[in-house]
Coordinates of C-alpha atoms in Angstrom, one line a residue:
X24 CA 49.4 -84.9 191.1
X25 CA 50.9 -81.6 192.0
X26 CA 49.1 -78.6 193.5
X27 CA 48.6 -75.4 190.9
X28 CA 45.5 -73.7 192.3
X29 CA 44.6 -73.2 196.0
X30 CA 42.2 -70.6 197.2
X31 CA 41.8 -69.8 201.3
X32 CA 38.8 -68.4 203.3
X33 CA 39.7 -66.6 205.4
X34 CA 38.9 -65.8 209.2
X35 CA 40.5 -65.2 212.6
X36 CA 41.2 -68.6 214.0
X37 CA 39.6 -70.7 211.6
X38 CA 40.1 -71.4 207.9
X39 CA 39.5 -73.2 205.2
X40 CA 41.7 -74.5 202.0
X41 CA 40.7 -75.4 199.0
X42 CA 44.0 -76.6 196.5
X43 CA 43.3 -77.8 192.9
X44 CA 45.6 -79.5 190.4
X45 CA 45.8 -78.2 186.8
X46 CA 43.0 -80.3 185.7
X47 CA 41.4 -79.0 188.4
X48 CA 40.7 -81.8 190.7
X49 CA 40.8 -81.4 194.2
X50 CA 43.3 -82.2 195.8
X51 CA 43.7 -80.3 198.9
X52 CA 40.9 -80.4 201.1
X53 CA 40.6 -79.3 204.4
X54 CA 37.5 -77.3 205.7
X55 CA 38.8 -76.2 209.4
X56 CA 42.4 -75.1 210.3
X57 CA 44.0 -74.2 213.4
X58 CA 45.6 -70.3 212.4
X59 CA 48.3 -71.4 213.4
X60 CA 49.1 -74.2 211.6
X61 CA 48.1 -72.2 208.5
X62 CA 52.1 -70.9 207.7
X63 CA 53.4 -74.1 207.8
X64 CA 51.4 -75.8 205.7
X65 CA 51.6 -73.5 203.1
X66 CA 55.2 -73.1 203.1
X67 CA 55.2 -76.9 202.2
X68 CA 53.5 -76.6 199.1
X69 CA 55.2 -76.1 196.4
X70 CA 55.2 -72.6 194.0
X71 CA 52.0 -72.1 193.4
X72 CA 48.4 -69.7 192.8
X73 CA 47.2 -68.6 195.5
X74 CA 43.5 -66.8 195.8
X75 CA 41.2 -65.1 198.9
X76 CA 39.5 -62.1 199.0
X77 CA 40.5 -58.8 199.4
X78 CA 39.3 -58.5 203.5
X79 CA 40.6 -57.8 206.9
X80 CA 43.6 -58.6 207.6
X81 CA 44.6 -60.4 203.4
X82 CA 47.7 -57.9 203.0
X83 CA 49.1 -59.4 205.4
X84 CA 48.6 -63.2 204.0
X85 CA 49.5 -61.9 201.1
X86 CA 52.7 -60.3 201.9
X87 CA 53.4 -63.8 204.0
X88 CA 52.8 -66.4 201.3
X89 CA 54.8 -64.5 198.5
X90 CA 58.0 -65.0 200.8
X91 CA 56.9 -68.3 200.8
X92 CA 57.3 -68.3 197.2
X93 CA 53.8 -68.4 195.7
X94 CA 51.7 -66.1 193.3
X95 CA 48.8 -64.8 195.8
X96 CA 46.0 -63.1 194.2
X97 CA 42.8 -61.0 196.7
X98 CA 39.7 -60.4 195.5
X99 CA 36.8 -58.3 195.5
X100 CA 34.4 -60.6 197.4
X101 CA 31.9 -59.4 195.0
X102 CA 33.8 -60.6 192.9
X103 CA 33.7 -64.4 194.2
X104 CA 29.7 -64.4 195.1
X105 CA 29.6 -65.9 190.6
X106 CA 31.2 -68.6 191.7
X107 CA 29.4 -69.7 195.5
X108 CA 27.9 -73.0 194.8
X109 CA 24.8 -72.5 197.3
X110 CA 21.9 -74.6 196.1
X111 CA 24.4 -77.7 195.8
X112 CA 26.8 -77.2 199.2
X113 CA 25.2 -74.5 201.2
X114 CA 27.2 -71.1 201.9
X115 CA 29.6 -72.8 204.9
X116 CA 33.4 -72.2 204.8
X117 CA 34.8 -75.1 203.1
X118 CA 32.6 -73.4 200.4
X119 CA 33.8 -70.4 200.6
X120 CA 37.1 -72.1 199.4
X121 CA 35.8 -74.1 196.6
X122 CA 34.1 -70.2 195.1
X123 CA 37.7 -68.3 196.0
X124 CA 39.6 -71.5 193.8
X125 CA 37.9 -70.9 190.7
X126 CA 37.2 -67.7 190.8
X127 CA 41.4 -67.2 191.1
X128 CA 41.1 -68.9 188.3
X129 CA 39.4 -67.8 185.8
X130 CA 40.9 -65.5 182.6
X131 CA 39.3 -62.4 183.1
X132 CA 39.2 -62.1 186.8
X133 CA 40.0 -58.6 188.6
X134 CA 42.5 -57.9 190.7
X135 CA 43.0 -56.3 194.1
X136 CA 46.8 -55.1 194.6
X137 CA 48.5 -55.6 197.1
X138 CA 49.6 -53.8 199.1
X139 CA 53.2 -53.7 201.5
X140 CA 54.0 -52.1 205.7
X141 CA 54.4 -49.0 204.1
X142 CA 51.6 -48.8 202.2
X143 CA 48.8 -50.1 205.2
X144 CA 50.9 -47.8 207.6
X145 CA 48.8 -44.5 205.8
X146 CA 45.8 -46.1 205.2
X147 CA 46.1 -46.7 208.7
X148 CA 46.2 -42.7 208.8
X149 CA 44.1 -41.9 206.8
X150 CA 41.4 -44.3 207.9
X151 CA 41.8 -43.0 211.6
X152 CA 41.8 -39.8 210.1
X153 CA 38.2 -40.1 208.3
X154 CA 36.7 -41.6 211.4
X155 CA 37.8 -39.0 214.0
X156 CA 35.8 -36.8 210.1
X157 CA 32.7 -39.2 211.5
X158 CA 32.2 -38.4 215.0
X159 CA 33.2 -35.0 214.7
X160 CA 30.0 -34.7 211.8
X161 CA 27.4 -37.3 214.3
X162 CA 28.7 -34.9 217.4
X163 CA 26.6 -31.9 215.1
X164 CA 24.0 -33.9 214.0
X165 CA 23.6 -34.4 217.7
X166 CA 23.4 -31.5 218.9
X167 CA 21.0 -30.4 216.1
X168 CA 18.4 -32.6 216.6
X169 CA 18.9 -31.7 220.7
X170 CA 18.7 -27.7 220.1
X171 CA 15.8 -28.8 217.8
X172 CA 14.3 -30.4 220.7
X173 CA 13.8 -26.7 222.3
X174 CA 12.6 -24.8 219.0
X175 CA 15.6 -24.1 217.9
X176 CA 16.3 -24.9 213.9
X177 CA 19.5 -24.7 212.6
X178 CA 21.2 -25.0 209.4
X179 CA 23.8 -26.9 207.7
X180 CA 26.5 -25.3 207.8
X181 CA 28.3 -26.3 211.4
X182 CA 29.5 -22.4 211.8
X183 CA 25.7 -21.5 211.7
X184 CA 25.5 -23.6 214.2
X185 CA 27.6 -23.0 216.3
X186 CA 26.7 -18.9 216.9
X187 CA 23.0 -20.3 217.1
X188 CA 23.6 -22.4 220.6
X189 CA 25.9 -19.0 221.6
X190 CA 23.5 -16.6 220.9
X191 CA 20.2 -19.2 222.8
X192 CA 22.2 -20.9 225.1
X193 CA 21.4 -18.9 227.9
X194 CA 17.3 -19.9 227.5
X195 CA 18.4 -23.7 227.6
X196 CA 17.3 -25.5 230.5
X197 CA 20.5 -26.3 232.6
X198 CA 20.5 -30.3 231.6
X199 CA 19.8 -29.3 227.4
X200 CA 23.2 -26.3 228.1
X201 CA 25.4 -29.6 229.9
X202 CA 25.6 -31.8 226.2
X203 CA 25.3 -28.4 224.5
X204 CA 29.1 -28.0 226.0
X205 CA 30.1 -31.5 226.6
X206 CA 28.8 -31.5 222.8
X207 CA 31.1 -29.1 221.9
X208 CA 34.0 -29.7 224.1
X209 CA 34.6 -32.9 222.1
X210 CA 34.0 -31.5 218.8
X211 CA 37.4 -29.6 219.5
X212 CA 39.9 -32.4 220.6
X213 CA 38.3 -33.8 217.9
X214 CA 38.8 -31.2 215.3
X215 CA 42.5 -30.2 217.2
X216 CA 43.4 -34.5 216.4
X217 CA 41.7 -33.6 212.8
X218 CA 44.3 -31.1 212.7
X219 CA 47.2 -33.1 213.8
X220 CA 46.4 -36.0 211.2
X221 CA 46.4 -33.8 208.5
X222 CA 50.2 -32.3 209.4
X223 CA 50.9 -35.6 209.5
X224 CA 50.3 -36.5 206.2
X225 CA 51.2 -33.3 204.6
X226 CA 54.5 -34.2 206.9
X227 CA 54.7 -37.7 204.9
X228 CA 53.6 -36.4 201.7
X229 CA 56.5 -33.9 201.2
X230 CA 59.2 -36.7 201.6
X231 CA 57.6 -39.1 199.0
X232 CA 58.9 -38.0 195.4
X233 CA 55.7 -40.3 194.1
X234 CA 53.1 -37.2 196.4
X235 CA 55.3 -34.4 195.5
X236 CA 54.2 -35.0 192.0
X237 CA 50.4 -35.9 192.3
X238 CA 50.6 -32.5 193.9
X239 CA 52.0 -30.5 190.5
X240 CA 48.2 -31.0 189.9
X241 CA 45.0 -29.0 190.6
X242 CA 42.8 -30.4 193.1
X243 CA 45.4 -32.6 194.3
X244 CA 46.6 -31.3 198.0
X245 CA 48.6 -33.7 200.3
X246 CA 45.6 -35.6 201.8
X247 CA 44.8 -37.6 198.2
X248 CA 48.5 -37.8 196.7
X249 CA 48.9 -40.2 200.0
X250 CA 45.6 -41.8 200.2
X251 CA 47.1 -43.1 196.0
X252 CA 50.1 -44.3 196.9
X253 CA 48.7 -45.6 200.2
X254 CA 46.0 -47.3 197.7
X255 CA 47.5 -48.0 194.9
X256 CA 50.8 -47.3 194.7
X257 CA 53.0 -48.0 191.3
X258 CA 49.4 -48.3 189.4
X259 CA 51.0 -51.5 188.0
X260 CA 48.2 -52.6 189.1
X261 CA 45.6 -50.6 186.4
X262 CA 46.7 -50.6 182.7
X263 CA 45.9 -47.9 181.5
X264 CA 44.3 -43.9 183.5
X265 CA 39.8 -44.4 182.2
X266 CA 40.3 -47.8 184.7
X267 CA 41.5 -47.1 187.6
X268 CA 39.0 -43.5 187.1
X269 CA 36.7 -46.8 186.5
X270 CA 37.7 -47.8 189.7
X271 CA 36.7 -45.2 191.6
X272 CA 33.6 -45.2 190.1
X273 CA 34.4 -42.0 188.3
X274 CA 32.5 -42.9 184.6
X275 CA 29.3 -43.3 183.8
X276 CA 27.1 -46.7 184.3
X277 CA 27.2 -48.3 180.5
X278 CA 23.3 -49.6 179.3
X279 CA 24.3 -51.0 176.0
X280 CA 21.8 -53.2 173.2
X281 CA 21.0 -53.6 170.0
X282 CA 23.8 -51.9 168.8
X283 CA 22.6 -48.9 170.8
X284 CA 24.5 -47.3 174.1
X285 CA 23.3 -45.4 176.6
X286 CA 25.3 -43.5 179.7
X287 CA 24.0 -43.5 182.7
X288 CA 25.1 -42.1 186.3
X289 CA 28.7 -42.7 187.8
X290 CA 28.8 -46.3 189.1
X291 CA 30.1 -44.9 192.7
X292 CA 31.7 -48.2 192.5
X293 CA 35.9 -48.6 193.9
X294 CA 36.9 -46.6 197.3
X295 CA 34.7 -43.7 197.9
X296 CA 37.3 -42.8 199.9
X297 CA 39.4 -41.7 197.5
X298 CA 36.5 -41.1 194.9
X299 CA 36.0 -38.1 197.8
X300 CA 39.0 -36.8 198.2
X301 CA 39.2 -36.2 194.3
X302 CA 35.8 -34.5 194.0
X303 CA 36.3 -32.4 196.6
X304 CA 39.8 -30.4 194.5
X305 CA 37.6 -30.6 192.0
X306 CA 35.4 -28.7 193.6
X307 CA 38.5 -26.2 195.0
X308 CA 39.5 -26.5 191.9
X309 CA 36.2 -24.3 190.2
X310 CA 36.1 -21.6 192.5
X311 CA 36.2 -18.3 191.0
X312 CA 37.2 -19.7 187.9
X313 CA 35.1 -17.2 186.1
X314 CA 37.4 -14.5 186.9
X315 CA 40.6 -17.2 185.5
X316 CA 41.9 -15.9 182.3
X317 CA 43.7 -19.9 181.6
X318 CA 42.7 -22.2 179.8
X319 CA 42.9 -24.7 181.7
X320 CA 40.3 -22.3 183.8
X321 CA 38.3 -22.0 180.7
X322 CA 36.9 -25.3 180.5
X323 CA 36.8 -25.7 183.1
X324 CA 33.7 -22.4 183.3
X325 CA 32.8 -23.3 180.2
X326 CA 32.2 -26.7 180.8
X327 CA 29.8 -25.1 183.8
X328 CA 27.8 -23.6 181.5
X329 CA 27.3 -26.2 179.6
X330 CA 26.4 -29.1 181.6
X331 CA 26.2 -27.8 185.5
X332 CA 28.7 -28.2 188.5
X333 CA 28.2 -32.1 189.7
X334 CA 29.4 -33.2 185.8
X335 CA 31.7 -31.0 185.8
X336 CA 33.4 -31.5 190.0
X337 CA 33.0 -35.3 188.8
X338 CA 34.6 -34.4 185.1
X339 CA 37.7 -33.1 186.6
X340 CA 38.0 -35.5 189.3
X341 CA 37.7 -38.3 186.2
X342 CA 40.4 -36.7 184.7
X343 CA 42.6 -36.1 188.4
X344 CA 42.3 -40.0 188.1
X345 CA 43.8 -40.9 184.4
X346 CA 46.7 -38.2 185.0
X347 CA 47.2 -38.9 189.0
X348 CA 47.9 -42.6 186.6
X349 CA 50.2 -41.7 184.5
X350 CA 52.2 -39.5 187.5
X351 CA 52.7 -42.8 188.6
X352 CA 52.9 -45.7 186.3
X353 CA 55.8 -42.9 184.6
X354 CA 56.9 -41.8 187.8
X355 CA 59.8 -38.8 187.1
X356 CA 59.4 -39.4 182.9
X357 CA 55.2 -38.3 183.4
X358 CA 55.4 -34.8 182.8
X359 CA 52.2 -32.4 183.8
X360 CA 50.4 -29.6 180.8
X361 CA 47.8 -28.9 183.0
X362 CA 47.8 -25.4 182.7

């Protein structure tokens, strides 16, 4: 029998492989395949569809198996979970490979775009930068907690926290002053690294035509543009802009029953990093719109008055997501009309 579909449960050293024919009958069942033997095993198979969960190393394996002539599809783990036969086979690698093989054959399954090395390299820059930002926030919170133990309650703004620490530094014990100095030095070093990564991302965005087109949109800067290019490439895995906005979690959840449709809060599904960048860009657009007279600013101002600040920010972010899809999908043939 010819293998048509293969499910692979990825791991660090030992993988599970489950292959079926066109009728879904198991043909290849290998619960333990060493890492060194996996490439040879897949290379010797006839061209088929290979399903894997989008986890660590998945894009590397997808690129490798594609070179062998296979059609590789990546899926989010949450979409594979319903196909695990936990009540019958339990939770193990072989059962996971079977579930992946079953899930990838579903006609309405949603798949994750396979990233090339350039996209993953840009994503490494973004992930490292985001890690530094989180570390900086944690250090500021640690500093705020330390001074609060001595009766100094600082506001949320980091500038106010630094000012309070500088004003009352001499009133704190010696060991506390040393801790404060160390934390501030650490924060300053992190901010230098963040600035360096911002410079690198800006340079990359200026050299990429897709990012340059995205940056013509209000609320989309070099960081957001390069992150979008790194995550979705040419956006051909999405049918339209609304599908991309839904993938980013910028659309409201729907509760429908008995012919009545009710919309709730935004789903916040998908990539939280991209969603955060788009919302932050939308908030920057909203600054001072009440003093501007162009049509876009008037629309934003009226939306703030009717729906509130945060709903407006999400609406602008969702609109930018749809326009970004059109720019990436159509390339230079698309023209922005966002005056």
